[in-house]
mmCIF file of C-alpha atoms in Angstrom:
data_model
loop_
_atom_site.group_PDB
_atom_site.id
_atom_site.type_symbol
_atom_site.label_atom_id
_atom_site.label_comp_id
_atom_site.label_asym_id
_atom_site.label_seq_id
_atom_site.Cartn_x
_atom_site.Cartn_y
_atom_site.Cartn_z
ATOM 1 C CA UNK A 95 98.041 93.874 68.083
ATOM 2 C CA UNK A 96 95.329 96.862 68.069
ATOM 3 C CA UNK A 97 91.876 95.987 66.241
ATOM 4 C CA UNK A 98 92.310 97.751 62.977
ATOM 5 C CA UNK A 99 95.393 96.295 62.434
ATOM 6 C CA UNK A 100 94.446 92.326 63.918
ATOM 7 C CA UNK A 101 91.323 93.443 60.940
ATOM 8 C CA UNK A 102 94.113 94.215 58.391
ATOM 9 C CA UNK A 103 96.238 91.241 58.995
ATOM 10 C CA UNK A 104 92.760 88.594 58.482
ATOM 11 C CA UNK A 105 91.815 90.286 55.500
ATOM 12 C CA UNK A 106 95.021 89.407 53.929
ATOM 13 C CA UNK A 107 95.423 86.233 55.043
ATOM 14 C CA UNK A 108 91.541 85.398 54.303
ATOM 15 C CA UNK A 109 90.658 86.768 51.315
ATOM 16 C CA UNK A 110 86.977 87.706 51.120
ATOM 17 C CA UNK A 111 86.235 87.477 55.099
ATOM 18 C CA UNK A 112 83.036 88.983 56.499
ATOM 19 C CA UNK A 113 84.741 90.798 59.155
ATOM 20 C CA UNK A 114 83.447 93.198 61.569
ATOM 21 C CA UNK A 115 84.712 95.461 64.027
ATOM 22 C CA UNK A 116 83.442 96.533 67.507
ATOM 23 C CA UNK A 117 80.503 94.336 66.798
ATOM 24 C CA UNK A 118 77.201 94.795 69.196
ATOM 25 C CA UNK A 119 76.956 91.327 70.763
ATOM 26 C CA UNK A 120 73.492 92.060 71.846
ATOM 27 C CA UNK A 121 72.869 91.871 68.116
ATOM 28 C CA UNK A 122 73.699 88.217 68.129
ATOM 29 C CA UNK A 123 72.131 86.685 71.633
ATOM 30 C CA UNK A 124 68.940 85.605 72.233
ATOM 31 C CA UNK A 125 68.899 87.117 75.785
ATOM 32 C CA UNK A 126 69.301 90.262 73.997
ATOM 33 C CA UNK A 127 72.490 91.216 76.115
ATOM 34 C CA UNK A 128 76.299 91.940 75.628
ATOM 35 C CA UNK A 129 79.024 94.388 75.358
ATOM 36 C CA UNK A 130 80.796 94.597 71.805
ATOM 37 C CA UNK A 131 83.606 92.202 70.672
ATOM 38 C CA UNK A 132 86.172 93.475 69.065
ATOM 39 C CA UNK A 133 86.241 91.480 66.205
ATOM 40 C CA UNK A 134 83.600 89.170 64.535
ATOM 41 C CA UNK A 135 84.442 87.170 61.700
ATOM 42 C CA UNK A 136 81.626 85.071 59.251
ATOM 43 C CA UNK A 137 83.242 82.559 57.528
ATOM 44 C CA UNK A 138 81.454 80.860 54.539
ATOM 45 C CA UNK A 139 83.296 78.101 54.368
ATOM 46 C CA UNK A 140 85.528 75.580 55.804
ATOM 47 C CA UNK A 141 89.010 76.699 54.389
ATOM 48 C CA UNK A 142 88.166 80.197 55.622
ATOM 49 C CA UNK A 143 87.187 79.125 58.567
ATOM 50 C CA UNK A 144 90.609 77.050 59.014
ATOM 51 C CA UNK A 145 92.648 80.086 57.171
ATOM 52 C CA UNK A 146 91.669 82.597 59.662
ATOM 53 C CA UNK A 147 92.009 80.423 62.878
ATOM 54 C CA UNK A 148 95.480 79.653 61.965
ATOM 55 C CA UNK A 149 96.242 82.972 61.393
ATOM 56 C CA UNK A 150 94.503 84.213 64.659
ATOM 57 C CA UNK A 151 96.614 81.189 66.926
ATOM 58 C CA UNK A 152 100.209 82.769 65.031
ATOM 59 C CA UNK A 153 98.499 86.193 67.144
ATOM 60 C CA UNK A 154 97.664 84.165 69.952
ATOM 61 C CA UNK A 155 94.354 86.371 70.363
ATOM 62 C CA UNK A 156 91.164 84.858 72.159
ATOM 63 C CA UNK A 157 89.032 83.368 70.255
ATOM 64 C CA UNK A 158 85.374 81.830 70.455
ATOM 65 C CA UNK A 159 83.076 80.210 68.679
ATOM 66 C CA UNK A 160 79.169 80.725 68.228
ATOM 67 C CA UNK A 161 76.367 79.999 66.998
ATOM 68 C CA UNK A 162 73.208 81.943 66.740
ATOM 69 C CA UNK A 163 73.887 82.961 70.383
ATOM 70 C CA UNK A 164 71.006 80.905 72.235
ATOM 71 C CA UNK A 165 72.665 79.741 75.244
ATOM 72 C CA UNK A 166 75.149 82.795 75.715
ATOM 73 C CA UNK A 167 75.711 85.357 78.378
ATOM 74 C CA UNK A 168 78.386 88.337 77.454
ATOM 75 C CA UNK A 169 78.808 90.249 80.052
ATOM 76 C CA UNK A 170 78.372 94.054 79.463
ATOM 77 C CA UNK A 171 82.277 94.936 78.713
ATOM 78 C CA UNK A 172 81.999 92.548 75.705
ATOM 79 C CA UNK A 173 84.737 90.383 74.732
ATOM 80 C CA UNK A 174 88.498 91.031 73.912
ATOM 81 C CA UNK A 175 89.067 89.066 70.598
ATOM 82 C CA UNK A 176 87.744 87.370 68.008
ATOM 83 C CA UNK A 177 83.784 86.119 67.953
ATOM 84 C CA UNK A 178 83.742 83.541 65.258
ATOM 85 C CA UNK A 179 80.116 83.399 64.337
ATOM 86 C CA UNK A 180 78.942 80.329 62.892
ATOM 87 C CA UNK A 181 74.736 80.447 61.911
ATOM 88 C CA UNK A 182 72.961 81.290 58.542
ATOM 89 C CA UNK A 183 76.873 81.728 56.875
ATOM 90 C CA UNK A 184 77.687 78.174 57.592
ATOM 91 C CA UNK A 185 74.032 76.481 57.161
ATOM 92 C CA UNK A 186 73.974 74.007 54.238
ATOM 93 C CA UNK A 187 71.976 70.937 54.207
ATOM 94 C CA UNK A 188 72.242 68.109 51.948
ATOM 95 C CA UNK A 189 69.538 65.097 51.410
ATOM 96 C CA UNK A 190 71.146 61.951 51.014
ATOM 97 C CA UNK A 191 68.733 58.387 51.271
ATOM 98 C CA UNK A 192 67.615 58.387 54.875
ATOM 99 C CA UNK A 193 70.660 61.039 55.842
ATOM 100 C CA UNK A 194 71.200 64.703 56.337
ATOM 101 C CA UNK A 195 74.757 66.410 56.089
ATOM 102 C CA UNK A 196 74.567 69.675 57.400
ATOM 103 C CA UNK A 197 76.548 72.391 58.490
ATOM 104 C CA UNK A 198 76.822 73.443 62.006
ATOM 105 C CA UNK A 199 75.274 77.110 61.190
ATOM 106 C CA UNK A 200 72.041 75.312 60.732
ATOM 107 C CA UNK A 201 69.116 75.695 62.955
ATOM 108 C CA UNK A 202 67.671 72.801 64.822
ATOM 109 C CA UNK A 203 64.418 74.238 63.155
ATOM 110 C CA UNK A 204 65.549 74.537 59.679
ATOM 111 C CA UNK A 205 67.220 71.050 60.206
ATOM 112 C CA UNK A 206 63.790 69.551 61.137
ATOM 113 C CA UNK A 207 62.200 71.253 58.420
ATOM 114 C CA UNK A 208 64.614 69.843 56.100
ATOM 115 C CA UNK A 209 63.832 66.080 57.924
ATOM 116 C CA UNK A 210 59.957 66.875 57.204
ATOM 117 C CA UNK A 211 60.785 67.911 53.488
ATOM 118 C CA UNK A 212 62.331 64.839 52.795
ATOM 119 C CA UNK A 213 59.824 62.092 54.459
ATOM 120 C CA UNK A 214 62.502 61.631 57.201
ATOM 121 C CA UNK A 215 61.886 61.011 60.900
ATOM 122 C CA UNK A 216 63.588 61.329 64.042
ATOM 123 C CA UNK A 217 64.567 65.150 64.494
ATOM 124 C CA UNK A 218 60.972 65.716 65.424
ATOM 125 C CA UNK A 219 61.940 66.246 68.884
ATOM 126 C CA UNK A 220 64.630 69.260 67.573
ATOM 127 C CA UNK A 221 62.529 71.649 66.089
ATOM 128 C CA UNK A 222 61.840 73.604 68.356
ATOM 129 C CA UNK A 223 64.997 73.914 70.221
ATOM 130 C CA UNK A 224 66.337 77.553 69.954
ATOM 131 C CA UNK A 225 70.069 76.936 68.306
ATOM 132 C CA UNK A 226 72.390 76.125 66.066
ATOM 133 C CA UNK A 227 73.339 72.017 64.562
ATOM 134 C CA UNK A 228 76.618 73.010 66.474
ATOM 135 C CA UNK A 229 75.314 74.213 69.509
ATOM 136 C CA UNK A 230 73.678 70.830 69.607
ATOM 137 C CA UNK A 231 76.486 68.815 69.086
ATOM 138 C CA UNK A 232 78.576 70.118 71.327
ATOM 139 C CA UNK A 233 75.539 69.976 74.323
ATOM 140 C CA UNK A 234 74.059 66.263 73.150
ATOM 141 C CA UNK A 235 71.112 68.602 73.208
ATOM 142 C CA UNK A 236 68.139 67.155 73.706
ATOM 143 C CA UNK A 237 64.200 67.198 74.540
ATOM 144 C CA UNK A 238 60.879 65.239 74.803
ATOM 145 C CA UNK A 239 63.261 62.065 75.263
ATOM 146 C CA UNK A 240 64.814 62.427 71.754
ATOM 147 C CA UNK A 241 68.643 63.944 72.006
ATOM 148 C CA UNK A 242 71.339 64.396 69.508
ATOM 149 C CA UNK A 243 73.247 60.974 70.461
ATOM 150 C CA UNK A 244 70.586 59.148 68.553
ATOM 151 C CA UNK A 245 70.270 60.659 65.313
ATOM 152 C CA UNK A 246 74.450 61.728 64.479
ATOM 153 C CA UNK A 247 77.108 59.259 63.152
ATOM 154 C CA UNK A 248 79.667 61.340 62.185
ATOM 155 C CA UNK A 249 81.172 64.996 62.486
ATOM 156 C CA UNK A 250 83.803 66.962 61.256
ATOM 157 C CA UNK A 251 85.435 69.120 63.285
ATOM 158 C CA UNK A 252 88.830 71.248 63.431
ATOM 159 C CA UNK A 253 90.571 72.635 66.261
ATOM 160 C CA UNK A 254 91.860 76.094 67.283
ATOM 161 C CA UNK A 255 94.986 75.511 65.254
ATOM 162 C CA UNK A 256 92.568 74.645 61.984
ATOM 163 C CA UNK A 257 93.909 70.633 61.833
ATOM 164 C CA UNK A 258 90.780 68.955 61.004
ATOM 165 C CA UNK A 259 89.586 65.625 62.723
ATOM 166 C CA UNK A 260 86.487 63.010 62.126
ATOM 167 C CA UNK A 261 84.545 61.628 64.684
ATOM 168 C CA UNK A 262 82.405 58.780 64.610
ATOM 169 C CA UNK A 263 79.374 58.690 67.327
ATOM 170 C CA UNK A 264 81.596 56.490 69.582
ATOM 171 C CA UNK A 265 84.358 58.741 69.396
ATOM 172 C CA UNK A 266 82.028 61.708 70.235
ATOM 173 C CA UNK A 267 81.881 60.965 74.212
ATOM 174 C CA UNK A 268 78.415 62.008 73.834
ATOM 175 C CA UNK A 269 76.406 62.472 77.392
ATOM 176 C CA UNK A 270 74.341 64.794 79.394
ATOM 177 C CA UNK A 271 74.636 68.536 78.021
ATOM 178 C CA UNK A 272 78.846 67.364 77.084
ATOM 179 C CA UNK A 273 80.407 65.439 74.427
ATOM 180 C CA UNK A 274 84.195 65.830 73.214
ATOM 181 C CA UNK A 275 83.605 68.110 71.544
ATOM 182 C CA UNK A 276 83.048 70.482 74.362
ATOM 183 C CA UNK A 277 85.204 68.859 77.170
ATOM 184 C CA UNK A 278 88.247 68.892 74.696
ATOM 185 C CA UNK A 279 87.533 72.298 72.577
ATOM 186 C CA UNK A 280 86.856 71.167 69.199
ATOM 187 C CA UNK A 281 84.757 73.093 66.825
ATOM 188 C CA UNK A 282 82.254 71.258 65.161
ATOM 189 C CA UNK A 283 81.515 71.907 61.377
ATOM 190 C CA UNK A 284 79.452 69.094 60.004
ATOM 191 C CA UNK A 285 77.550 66.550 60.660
ATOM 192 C CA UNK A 286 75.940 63.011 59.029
ATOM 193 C CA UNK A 287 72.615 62.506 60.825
ATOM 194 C CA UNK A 288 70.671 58.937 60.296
ATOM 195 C CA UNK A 289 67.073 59.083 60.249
ATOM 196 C CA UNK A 290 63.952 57.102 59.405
ATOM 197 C CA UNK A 291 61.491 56.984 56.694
ATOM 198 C CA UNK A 292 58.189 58.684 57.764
ATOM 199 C CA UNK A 293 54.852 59.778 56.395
ATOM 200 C CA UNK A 294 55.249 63.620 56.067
ATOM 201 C CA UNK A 295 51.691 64.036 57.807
ATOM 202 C CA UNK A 296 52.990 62.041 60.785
ATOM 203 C CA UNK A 297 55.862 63.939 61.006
ATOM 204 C CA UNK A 298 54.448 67.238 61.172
ATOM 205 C CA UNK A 299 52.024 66.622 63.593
ATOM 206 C CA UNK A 300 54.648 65.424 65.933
ATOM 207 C CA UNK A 301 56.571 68.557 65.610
ATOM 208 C CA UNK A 302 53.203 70.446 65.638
ATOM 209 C CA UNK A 303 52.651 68.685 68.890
ATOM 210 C CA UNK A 304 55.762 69.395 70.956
ATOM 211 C CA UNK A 305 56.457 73.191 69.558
ATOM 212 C CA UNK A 306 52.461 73.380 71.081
ATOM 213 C CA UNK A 307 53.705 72.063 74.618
ATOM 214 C CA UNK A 308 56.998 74.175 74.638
ATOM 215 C CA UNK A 309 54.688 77.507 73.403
ATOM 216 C CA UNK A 310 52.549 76.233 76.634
ATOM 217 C CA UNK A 311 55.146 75.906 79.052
ATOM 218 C CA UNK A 312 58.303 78.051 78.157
ATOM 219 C CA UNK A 313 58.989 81.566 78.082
ATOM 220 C CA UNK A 314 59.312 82.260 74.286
ATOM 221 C CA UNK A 315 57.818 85.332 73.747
ATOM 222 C CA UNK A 316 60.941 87.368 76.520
ATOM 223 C CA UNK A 317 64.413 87.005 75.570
ATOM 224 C CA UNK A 318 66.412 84.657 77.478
ATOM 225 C CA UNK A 319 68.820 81.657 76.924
ATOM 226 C CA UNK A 320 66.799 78.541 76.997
ATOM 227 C CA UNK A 321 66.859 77.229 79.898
ATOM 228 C CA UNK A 322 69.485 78.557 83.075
ATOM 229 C CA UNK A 323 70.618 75.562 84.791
ATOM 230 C CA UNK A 324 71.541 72.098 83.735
ATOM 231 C CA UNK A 325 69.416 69.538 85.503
ATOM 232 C CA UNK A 326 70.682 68.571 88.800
ATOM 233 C CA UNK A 327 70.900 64.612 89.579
ATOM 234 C CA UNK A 328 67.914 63.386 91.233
ATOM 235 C CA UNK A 329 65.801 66.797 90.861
ATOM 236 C CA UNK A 330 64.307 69.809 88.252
ATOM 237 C CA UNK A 331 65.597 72.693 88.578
ATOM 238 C CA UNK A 332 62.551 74.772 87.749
ATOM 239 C CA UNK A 333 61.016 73.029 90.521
ATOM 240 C CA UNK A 334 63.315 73.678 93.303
ATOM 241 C CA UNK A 335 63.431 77.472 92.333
ATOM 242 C CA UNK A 336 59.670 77.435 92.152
ATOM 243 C CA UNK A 337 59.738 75.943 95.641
ATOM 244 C CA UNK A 338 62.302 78.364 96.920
ATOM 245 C CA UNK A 339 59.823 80.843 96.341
ATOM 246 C CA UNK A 340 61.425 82.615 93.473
ATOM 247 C CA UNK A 341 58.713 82.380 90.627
ATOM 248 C CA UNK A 342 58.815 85.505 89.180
ATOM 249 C CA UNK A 343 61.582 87.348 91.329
ATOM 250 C CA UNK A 344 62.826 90.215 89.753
ATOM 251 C CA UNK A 345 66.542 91.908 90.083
ATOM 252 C CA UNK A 346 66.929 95.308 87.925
ATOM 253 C CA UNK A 347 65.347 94.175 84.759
ATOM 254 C CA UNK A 348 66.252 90.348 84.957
ATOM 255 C CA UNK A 349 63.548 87.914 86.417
ATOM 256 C CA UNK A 350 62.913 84.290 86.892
ATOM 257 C CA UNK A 351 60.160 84.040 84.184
ATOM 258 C CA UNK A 352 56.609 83.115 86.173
ATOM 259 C CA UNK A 353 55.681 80.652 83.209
ATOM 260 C CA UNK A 354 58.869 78.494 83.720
ATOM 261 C CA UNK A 355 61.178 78.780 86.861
ATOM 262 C CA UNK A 356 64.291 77.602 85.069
ATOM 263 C CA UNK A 357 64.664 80.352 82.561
ATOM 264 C CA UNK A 358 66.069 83.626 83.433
ATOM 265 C CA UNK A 359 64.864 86.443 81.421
ATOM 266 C CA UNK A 360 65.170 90.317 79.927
ATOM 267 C CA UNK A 361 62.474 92.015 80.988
ATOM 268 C CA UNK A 362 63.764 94.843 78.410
ATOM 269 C CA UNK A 363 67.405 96.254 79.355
ATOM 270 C CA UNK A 364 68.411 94.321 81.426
ATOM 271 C CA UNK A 365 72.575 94.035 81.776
ATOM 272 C CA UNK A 366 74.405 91.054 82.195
ATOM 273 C CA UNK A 367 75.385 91.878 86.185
ATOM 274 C CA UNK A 368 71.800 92.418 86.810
ATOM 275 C CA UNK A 369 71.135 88.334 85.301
ATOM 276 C CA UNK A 370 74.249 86.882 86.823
ATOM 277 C CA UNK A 371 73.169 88.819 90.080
ATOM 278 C CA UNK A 372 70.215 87.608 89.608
ATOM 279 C CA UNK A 373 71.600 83.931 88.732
ATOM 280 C CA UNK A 374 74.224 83.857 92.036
ATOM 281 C CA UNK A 375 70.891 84.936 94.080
ATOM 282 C CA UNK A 376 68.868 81.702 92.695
ATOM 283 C CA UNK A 377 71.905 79.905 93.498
ATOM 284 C CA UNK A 378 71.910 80.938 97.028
ATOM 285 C CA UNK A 379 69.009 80.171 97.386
ATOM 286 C CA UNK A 380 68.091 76.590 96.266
ATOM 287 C CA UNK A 381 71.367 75.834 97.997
ATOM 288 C CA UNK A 382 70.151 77.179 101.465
ATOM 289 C CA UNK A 383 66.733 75.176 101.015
ATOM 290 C CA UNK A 384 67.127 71.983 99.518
ATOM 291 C CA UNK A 385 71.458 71.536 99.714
ATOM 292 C CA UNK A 386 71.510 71.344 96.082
ATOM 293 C CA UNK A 387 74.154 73.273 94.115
ATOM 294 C CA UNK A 388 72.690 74.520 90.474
ATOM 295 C CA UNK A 389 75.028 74.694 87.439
ATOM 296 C CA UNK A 390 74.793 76.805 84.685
ATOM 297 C CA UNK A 391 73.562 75.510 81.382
ATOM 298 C CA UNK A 392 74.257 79.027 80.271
ATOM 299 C CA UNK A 393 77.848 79.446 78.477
ATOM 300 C CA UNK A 394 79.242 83.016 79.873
ATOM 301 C CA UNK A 395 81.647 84.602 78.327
ATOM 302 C CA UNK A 396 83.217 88.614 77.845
ATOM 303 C CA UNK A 397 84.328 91.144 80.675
ATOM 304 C CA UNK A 398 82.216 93.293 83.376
#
């Protein structure tokens, strides 16, 4: 089915639908990078969200789901199919006691904001993380030894057929940068978070406090995705880079940032060959010095 009419046949089936076509992914990454996709679709709520997958699996046309685009690569043909963008369209929050019910559009940051509003502890260690509630989920994301697994109890998902599914925190498998949600290809859409009672003051100093040591230590200021490479058993992976000699190495307009070794970043047009180029390189490297293989944090997705 051609684009205009794949377009033609959503609109009628969801009623409504933010839809765009030939859609700029660079627009919607934080590394600034990406070819267009031929469709992008904003849902607003659940039942659209569920309409238009079911209509998109009677196509059979690829599909994937995003967030605000902080951990995502698309390579510089962009993607063939639909980009199903789930951020500020899908981002309400709800107070309720010591809980938050949120959608998975929200931002870790507005999510801790939220927490700070309300006199609630515990997502502290969130707000500075660069992505989406979903994002999170589906990564048990994680950082100054706080993580996802110990704030959710619930989430609603659906899968690419739009069937919807609850999963309580033991039924979420969630682990180190996985859960189910990611090893079996749910979509997440909300989630019940348990937190704490806390003196507002207390709380925002804490979050003053780590956003202060990320500012310090990360790469903010340059797009990139957060951080490359998932931590490799036993070691950092800034480290070993750093002491493979790589701080700062450049490739085209891609670099290993000279503030932190395990972010890869734009230096200002760079393409996605010249960062996975730059990525297989790093790889190489670290392997032929220490023997230890690096995987991606870094979801890639889209055509050369």
């Amino acid at each position: 089915m051609q684009k205009a009419q794949l377009a033609e046949g959503l609109q009628k089936a969801v009623p409504g639908l933010c839809l765009r076509i030939d859609e700029p992914m660079c627009n919607h990454t934080s590394f600034r990078i990406g070819g267009p996709a031929d469709l992008m679709i904003l849902p607003n709520s659940i039942g659209e969200l569920q309409q238009a997958l079911r209509f998109l699996n009677g196509q059979k046309v690829p599909v994937y789901i995003m967030g605000n685009g902080s951990n995502l690569l698309v390579r510089d043909g962009g993607f063939r199919g639909v980009i199903i963008k789930l951020a500020d369209n899908f981002s309400r929050i709800v107070v309720e006691g010591t809980k938050l019910r949120a959608q998975v559009g929200a931002s870790l940051a507005k999510l801790a904001s939220a927490a700070w509003q309300a006199g609630l502890g515990g997502l502290e260690f969130a707000s500075g993380i660069p992505g989406t509630l979903g994002g999170a989920i589906a990564m048990n994301a994680g950082a100054y030894g706080g993580e996802m697994a110990d704030v959710i109890r619930e989430v609603t998902c659906c899968d690419l057929e739009g069937g919807l599914y609850h999963f309580s925190l033991e039924e979420l498998e969630l682990g180190y940068r996985t859960s189910r949600v990611r090893s079996q290809g749910y979509v997440a859409l909300e989630a019940l978070l348990q937190l704490v009672p806390e003196d507002q003051a207390v709380i925002k100093a804490k979050m003053h406090e780590l956003n202060q040591r990320r500012r310090e230590k990360q790469p903010l200021n340059i797009p990139s995705a957060g951080s490359t490479f998932k931590r490799p058993p036993g070691y950092y992976a800034g480290k070993l880079i750093d002491e493979a000699g790589l701080r700062g190495f450049t490739h085209g307009r891609a670099q290993v940032s000279d503030l932190h070794c395990g972010f890869v970043v734009n230096l200002g047009g760079a393409t996605a060959k010249e960062v996975l180029e730059l990525i297989d390189m790093v790889r190489q490297r670290v392997w032929e010095k220490f023997r230890v293989k690096l995987e991606l944090e870094v979801q890639v997705i889209g055509e050369d």
